[in-house]
Short mmCIF file of C-alpha atoms and ligand atoms in Angstrom, two decimals:
data_model
loop_
_atom_site.label_atom_id
_atom_site.label_comp_id
_atom_site.label_asym_id
_atom_site.label_seq_id
_atom_site.Cartn_x
_atom_site.Cartn_y
_atom_site.Cartn_z
CA MET A 1 -28.02 -106.70 61.50
CA ALA A 2 -29.99 -104.94 58.75
CA GLU A 3 -27.95 -102.23 57.11
CA GLN A 4 -29.13 -98.62 57.25
CA PRO A 5 -30.29 -97.24 53.88
CA GLY A 6 -27.85 -94.73 52.43
CA THR A 7 -24.75 -96.26 54.01
CA LEU A 8 -21.75 -97.79 52.30
CA LEU A 9 -22.87 -101.29 53.30
CA TYR A 10 -26.33 -100.66 51.90
CA TYR A 11 -25.00 -99.80 48.44
CA LEU A 12 -22.45 -102.57 48.55
CA LYS A 13 -25.17 -105.12 49.20
CA ARG A 14 -27.56 -103.74 46.57
CA SER A 15 -24.74 -103.72 44.01
CA THR A 16 -23.73 -107.27 44.90
CA GLU A 17 -27.32 -108.47 44.48
CA PHE A 18 -27.59 -106.69 41.14
CA LEU A 19 -24.38 -108.25 39.81
CA GLU A 20 -25.44 -111.63 41.11
CA LYS A 21 -28.73 -111.37 39.23
CA LYS A 22 -26.73 -110.59 36.10
CA GLU A 23 -24.66 -113.75 36.71
CA ILE A 24 -21.35 -112.01 37.25
CA PRO A 25 -19.10 -114.68 38.80
CA ASN A 26 -17.70 -112.89 41.90
CA PRO A 27 -20.31 -110.22 42.56
CA ARG A 28 -19.28 -109.19 46.07
CA VAL A 29 -15.56 -108.99 45.29
CA ASP A 30 -16.19 -106.95 42.15
CA ALA A 31 -18.61 -104.62 43.95
CA GLU A 32 -15.94 -104.09 46.64
CA TRP A 33 -13.12 -103.38 44.15
CA ILE A 34 -15.21 -100.84 42.28
CA LEU A 35 -16.27 -99.10 45.48
CA SER A 36 -12.80 -99.09 47.01
CA ASP A 37 -11.43 -97.48 43.84
CA LEU A 38 -14.23 -94.91 43.77
CA LEU A 39 -13.73 -93.91 47.41
CA ASN A 40 -9.97 -94.23 47.17
CA LEU A 41 -9.94 -96.55 50.14
CA PRO A 42 -8.05 -99.86 50.35
CA ARG A 43 -10.59 -102.68 49.92
CA ILE A 44 -10.05 -103.96 53.47
CA LYS A 45 -10.83 -100.48 54.86
CA LEU A 46 -14.37 -100.70 53.50
CA TYR A 47 -15.07 -103.09 56.34
CA SER A 48 -14.48 -100.47 58.99
CA GLN A 49 -16.58 -97.90 57.11
CA PHE A 50 -19.82 -99.82 56.62
CA GLU A 51 -21.88 -97.17 58.39
CA MET A 52 -20.47 -94.27 56.39
CA PRO A 53 -23.15 -92.45 54.36
CA LEU A 54 -22.38 -92.07 50.65
CA GLY A 55 -22.87 -88.72 48.89
CA GLN A 56 -25.21 -88.41 45.90
CA LYS A 57 -22.34 -88.07 43.43
CA GLU A 58 -20.66 -91.19 44.77
CA ILE A 59 -23.92 -93.09 44.61
CA ASP A 60 -24.52 -92.08 40.99
CA THR A 61 -21.00 -92.92 39.87
CA TYR A 62 -21.05 -96.21 41.75
CA ARG A 63 -24.32 -97.13 40.06
CA GLU A 64 -22.93 -96.31 36.61
CA ARG A 65 -19.84 -98.42 37.21
CA ILE A 66 -21.82 -101.35 38.55
CA VAL A 67 -23.99 -101.21 35.44
CA GLU A 68 -20.80 -101.31 33.32
CA ARG A 69 -19.66 -104.40 35.23
CA SER A 70 -23.07 -105.99 34.76
CA LYS A 71 -22.41 -105.65 31.02
CA ARG A 72 -19.23 -107.67 31.59
CA LYS A 73 -16.73 -104.84 31.35
CA PRO A 74 -13.71 -106.09 33.32
CA VAL A 75 -13.14 -104.42 36.70
CA ALA A 76 -9.63 -103.35 35.66
CA TYR A 77 -11.02 -101.33 32.75
CA ILE A 78 -13.60 -99.73 35.06
CA THR A 79 -11.00 -98.70 37.64
CA GLY A 80 -8.27 -98.08 35.03
CA LYS A 81 -5.63 -100.06 36.88
CA LYS A 82 -4.44 -103.53 37.71
CA GLY A 83 -2.12 -104.87 40.39
CA PHE A 84 0.75 -106.90 38.96
CA HIS A 85 3.47 -108.57 41.03
CA LYS A 86 4.66 -105.87 43.47
CA PHE A 87 3.30 -103.05 41.31
CA GLU A 88 0.13 -101.51 39.93
CA TYR A 89 -0.19 -100.40 36.33
CA PHE A 90 -2.61 -98.18 34.43
CA VAL A 91 -4.70 -100.06 31.89
CA SER A 92 -7.33 -99.19 29.33
CA GLU A 93 -9.08 -101.08 26.59
CA ASP A 94 -6.01 -100.41 24.44
CA VAL A 95 -3.97 -102.96 26.38
CA LEU A 96 -4.39 -106.48 27.64
CA ILE A 97 -5.14 -106.71 31.38
CA PRO A 98 -2.03 -108.21 32.98
CA ARG A 99 -2.68 -111.81 34.00
CA PRO A 100 -1.57 -113.76 37.07
CA GLU A 101 0.33 -116.27 34.87
CA THR A 102 2.41 -113.41 33.55
CA GLU A 103 3.34 -112.48 37.11
CA GLU A 104 4.74 -115.97 37.40
CA LEU A 105 7.00 -115.34 34.40
CA VAL A 106 8.40 -112.25 36.12
CA ASP A 107 8.75 -114.05 39.41
CA TYR A 108 10.61 -116.97 37.86
CA LEU A 109 13.26 -114.72 36.35
CA TRP A 110 13.55 -112.61 39.49
CA LYS A 111 14.03 -115.66 41.74
CA LYS A 112 16.65 -117.13 39.39
CA LYS A 113 18.50 -113.88 38.75
CA GLU A 114 21.85 -115.13 40.13
CA GLU A 115 21.76 -118.41 38.24
CA LEU A 116 20.79 -116.58 35.03
CA SER A 117 23.44 -113.86 35.58
CA LEU A 118 20.91 -111.07 35.60
CA ILE A 119 22.66 -109.24 38.41
CA GLU A 120 25.08 -106.39 39.01
CA PRO A 121 27.65 -105.18 38.36
CA LYS A 122 26.95 -105.50 34.65
CA GLU A 123 24.18 -103.57 32.95
CA ILE A 124 21.38 -105.91 31.89
CA GLN A 125 19.66 -105.04 28.63
CA ILE A 126 16.08 -106.32 28.57
CA TRP A 127 13.61 -106.31 25.69
CA ASP A 128 9.90 -106.71 26.38
CA LEU A 129 8.55 -107.73 23.00
CA CYS A 130 4.79 -107.11 22.57
CA SER A 131 4.87 -105.06 25.74
CA GLY A 132 1.22 -103.90 26.04
CA SER A 133 0.84 -102.09 29.36
CA GLY A 134 4.55 -102.71 29.93
CA CYS A 135 3.85 -104.88 32.97
CA ILE A 136 6.59 -107.46 32.30
CA GLY A 137 9.43 -105.17 31.29
CA LEU A 138 8.70 -102.38 33.75
CA SER A 139 8.40 -104.84 36.63
CA LEU A 140 11.64 -106.61 35.76
CA THR A 141 13.56 -103.41 35.40
CA GLN A 142 12.46 -102.40 38.88
CA LEU A 143 13.35 -105.79 40.32
CA LEU A 144 16.76 -105.92 38.61
CA PRO A 145 18.49 -102.69 39.63
CA THR A 146 21.17 -102.64 36.92
CA SER A 147 18.79 -103.26 34.07
CA VAL A 148 17.61 -101.06 31.24
CA VAL A 149 14.48 -102.01 29.32
CA THR A 150 13.28 -101.62 25.75
CA LEU A 151 9.54 -101.94 25.25
CA SER A 152 8.04 -102.52 21.83
CA ASP A 153 4.53 -103.06 20.60
CA LEU A 154 2.71 -102.84 17.31
CA SER A 155 0.07 -100.65 18.93
CA GLU A 156 0.86 -96.97 19.36
CA LYS A 157 -1.80 -96.66 22.04
CA ALA A 158 -0.25 -99.52 24.01
CA ILE A 159 3.12 -97.78 23.88
CA GLU A 160 1.48 -94.58 25.18
CA MET A 161 0.06 -96.52 28.11
CA SER A 162 3.41 -98.14 28.90
CA ARG A 163 5.02 -94.67 28.89
CA ARG A 164 2.47 -93.55 31.48
CA ASN A 165 3.34 -96.59 33.55
CA ALA A 166 7.06 -95.89 33.29
CA GLU A 167 6.44 -92.30 34.40
CA LYS A 168 4.42 -93.50 37.37
CA TYR A 169 7.47 -95.38 38.64
CA ASN A 170 10.05 -92.79 37.51
CA LEU A 171 11.60 -95.17 35.02
CA ASN A 172 12.02 -92.73 32.15
CA GLU A 173 15.79 -92.92 32.30
CA ARG A 174 15.79 -96.70 32.17
CA ALA A 175 13.08 -97.39 29.61
CA ASN A 176 13.00 -96.96 25.81
CA PHE A 177 9.87 -97.28 23.72
CA TYR A 178 9.26 -98.29 20.12
CA VAL A 179 6.09 -98.71 18.12
CA SER A 180 7.38 -101.64 16.14
CA ASP A 181 6.53 -104.82 14.32
CA LEU A 182 8.86 -107.14 16.26
CA ASP A 183 12.36 -105.58 16.01
CA LEU A 184 11.88 -103.67 12.75
CA ALA A 185 11.95 -100.21 14.36
CA LEU A 186 14.68 -101.01 16.90
CA PRO A 187 18.11 -99.45 16.35
CA ASP A 188 20.48 -101.64 14.33
CA GLY A 189 22.90 -103.51 16.49
CA LEU A 190 20.91 -103.14 19.72
CA GLN A 191 21.26 -106.47 21.49
CA PHE A 192 19.92 -107.89 24.70
CA ASP A 193 20.84 -110.07 27.65
CA LEU A 194 17.22 -111.02 28.22
CA ILE A 195 14.15 -111.01 26.02
CA VAL A 196 10.74 -111.43 27.63
CA SER A 197 7.49 -111.73 25.77
CA ASN A 198 3.83 -112.49 26.20
CA PRO A 199 2.84 -112.25 22.55
CA PRO A 200 -0.64 -112.90 21.17
CA TYR A 201 -0.94 -116.68 21.09
CA ILE A 202 -4.59 -117.69 20.94
CA PRO A 203 -5.61 -119.09 17.53
CA GLU A 204 -8.65 -117.38 16.00
CA SER A 205 -10.38 -120.77 16.01
CA GLU A 206 -10.65 -120.58 19.81
CA LYS A 207 -12.67 -117.35 19.73
CA PRO A 208 -16.01 -119.09 20.43
CA GLU A 209 -14.62 -120.47 23.71
CA ILE A 210 -13.46 -117.12 25.07
CA MET A 211 -15.66 -115.50 27.71
CA PRO A 212 -17.43 -112.24 26.83
CA ASP A 213 -15.53 -110.17 29.44
CA VAL A 214 -12.40 -110.85 27.39
CA LEU A 215 -13.79 -111.10 23.88
CA ASP A 216 -15.92 -107.95 23.99
CA TYR A 217 -13.43 -105.68 25.77
CA GLU A 218 -9.79 -106.72 25.43
CA PRO A 219 -7.77 -105.84 22.32
CA HIS A 220 -7.93 -108.71 19.84
CA LEU A 221 -4.54 -107.70 18.50
CA ALA A 222 -3.07 -108.61 21.89
CA LEU A 223 -4.91 -111.90 22.21
CA PHE A 224 -5.30 -113.60 18.87
CA VAL A 225 -2.87 -114.71 16.26
CA PRO A 226 -4.09 -115.47 12.73
CA ASN A 227 -1.24 -117.90 12.05
CA PHE A 228 0.59 -119.12 15.16
CA GLN A 229 3.42 -120.86 13.30
CA GLU A 230 4.21 -118.03 10.94
CA PHE A 231 4.11 -115.30 13.58
CA HIS A 232 6.10 -117.28 16.13
CA LYS A 233 8.77 -118.20 13.63
CA ARG A 234 9.24 -114.51 12.86
CA LEU A 235 9.25 -113.70 16.56
CA LEU A 236 11.82 -116.36 17.43
CA SER A 237 14.08 -115.34 14.54
CA ALA A 238 13.99 -111.71 15.66
CA ALA A 239 14.73 -112.77 19.24
CA LYS A 240 17.63 -114.94 18.07
CA THR A 241 19.35 -112.15 16.16
CA ARG A 242 18.76 -109.66 18.99
CA LEU A 243 20.23 -111.77 21.80
CA LYS A 244 23.86 -111.47 22.82
CA PRO A 245 25.85 -114.73 23.08
CA GLY A 246 24.53 -116.46 26.21
CA GLY A 247 21.39 -114.26 26.12
CA LYS A 248 18.12 -115.63 27.44
CA LEU A 249 14.55 -115.72 26.18
CA MET A 250 11.54 -116.34 28.36
CA MET A 251 8.12 -116.25 26.79
CA GLU A 252 4.56 -117.08 27.62
CA THR A 253 2.62 -119.27 25.23
CA HIS A 254 -0.28 -121.59 24.57
CA PRO A 255 0.20 -124.94 26.33
CA LEU A 256 -1.13 -126.75 23.25
CA TYR A 257 1.57 -125.30 21.00
CA ILE A 258 4.52 -125.17 23.34
CA SER A 259 6.19 -128.31 21.97
CA GLU A 260 5.94 -126.99 18.46
CA LEU A 261 7.41 -123.71 19.65
CA GLU A 262 10.23 -125.57 21.36
CA GLU A 263 11.03 -127.40 18.11
CA MET A 264 11.02 -124.14 16.17
CA ALA A 265 13.39 -122.59 18.69
CA LYS A 266 15.70 -125.61 18.53
CA SER A 267 15.89 -125.52 14.77
CA LEU A 268 16.79 -121.83 14.90
CA GLY A 269 19.77 -122.67 17.11
CA PHE A 270 18.44 -121.93 20.59
CA VAL A 271 19.80 -124.16 23.35
CA ALA A 272 19.01 -125.01 27.01
CA LEU A 273 15.32 -125.21 26.15
CA LYS A 274 12.97 -125.64 29.03
CA LYS A 275 9.20 -125.83 29.31
CA ILE A 276 8.01 -124.30 32.54
CA LEU A 277 4.69 -124.98 34.24
CA ASP A 278 2.38 -122.29 35.52
CA SER A 279 0.65 -122.66 38.89
CA SER A 280 -2.22 -124.57 37.26
CA LYS A 281 0.38 -127.10 36.07
CA LYS A 282 0.02 -126.07 32.44
CA GLU A 283 3.09 -125.86 30.21
CA ARG A 284 2.86 -122.10 29.83
CA PHE A 285 6.38 -120.73 29.49
CA LEU A 286 9.28 -121.48 27.19
CA PHE A 287 12.80 -120.67 28.27
CA ALA A 288 15.68 -120.73 25.79
CA GLU A 289 19.22 -119.45 25.41
CA VAL A 290 21.54 -118.46 22.62
CA PRO A 291 24.83 -120.41 22.92
CA ALA A 292 27.53 -118.56 24.85
CA LEU A 293 30.88 -117.85 23.13
CA SER A 294 33.26 -120.69 23.81
N1 LIG B 1 3.11 -107.91 27.81
C1 LIG B 1 1.77 -107.50 28.11
C2 LIG B 1 1.18 -108.43 29.13
O1 LIG B 1 1.72 -109.45 29.41
C3 LIG B 1 0.92 -107.45 26.86
C4 LIG B 1 0.77 -108.76 26.18
C5 LIG B 1 0.03 -108.66 24.87
O2 LIG B 1 -0.39 -107.57 24.47
N2 LIG B 1 -0.10 -109.79 24.21
O3 LIG B 1 0.14 -108.19 29.70
#
């Protein structure tokens, strides 16, 4: 059936063809996401509205956004939001777009909450170190009802975005924010049961391999690390001093450097080290504990 000019399906198809010509990898899916956001309709609902005529304003805005996507701007930055685990967070070019691997980090901790003693009745103090949009910490604090979260990031704009995300889910009472280089701006003596982190971990030397959608739009501060060893040693030392006895650390990292990271953690006195695979079978996460009091 040929679509009627002026209808939703008509513009969806034209946009898909345009993105395809520009070699955008999933043209139809992206054209659907952008349209569903614009019309404020769940993506699946588009399918029952194919015949709906679009207004001139919608057509113009849709065209502008499709052009942005054709220039490789990520869909999440066009729509200003990204689904993550059970939630959806605001994003902008000031923060990294939450990744599916990072959802796995959250899911791992959530599924093992009993075994890791992250459950009531005690209050669980969590620190999301390099928090960006706040996706890890804000998700965990919603999944673990007795938890309180501290979010810290070097970027003031990232912290602003994570505050917006906390407000969205009414978490103001259970979330604290610090613009901070690691733990430098955190109150003295504040210690945690759980530290989570997805710090920058891509060495600058890998820049040429990164696709333009990422390289041209996402914050380099959140992605790249000038000196992996030096930064991670500082990060692990801060984590070590900020964990209570028996406290846990779970972080995302570069599969190529995970063994080195594990060694660093061991030499700092972390125990129960574990390398955890992501769903593409890459060694993506490091789990470690501070010894419990005997
Ligand atoms: N914690 C945020 C995320 O996982 C930000 C990470 C970062 O900025 N490196 O998306």
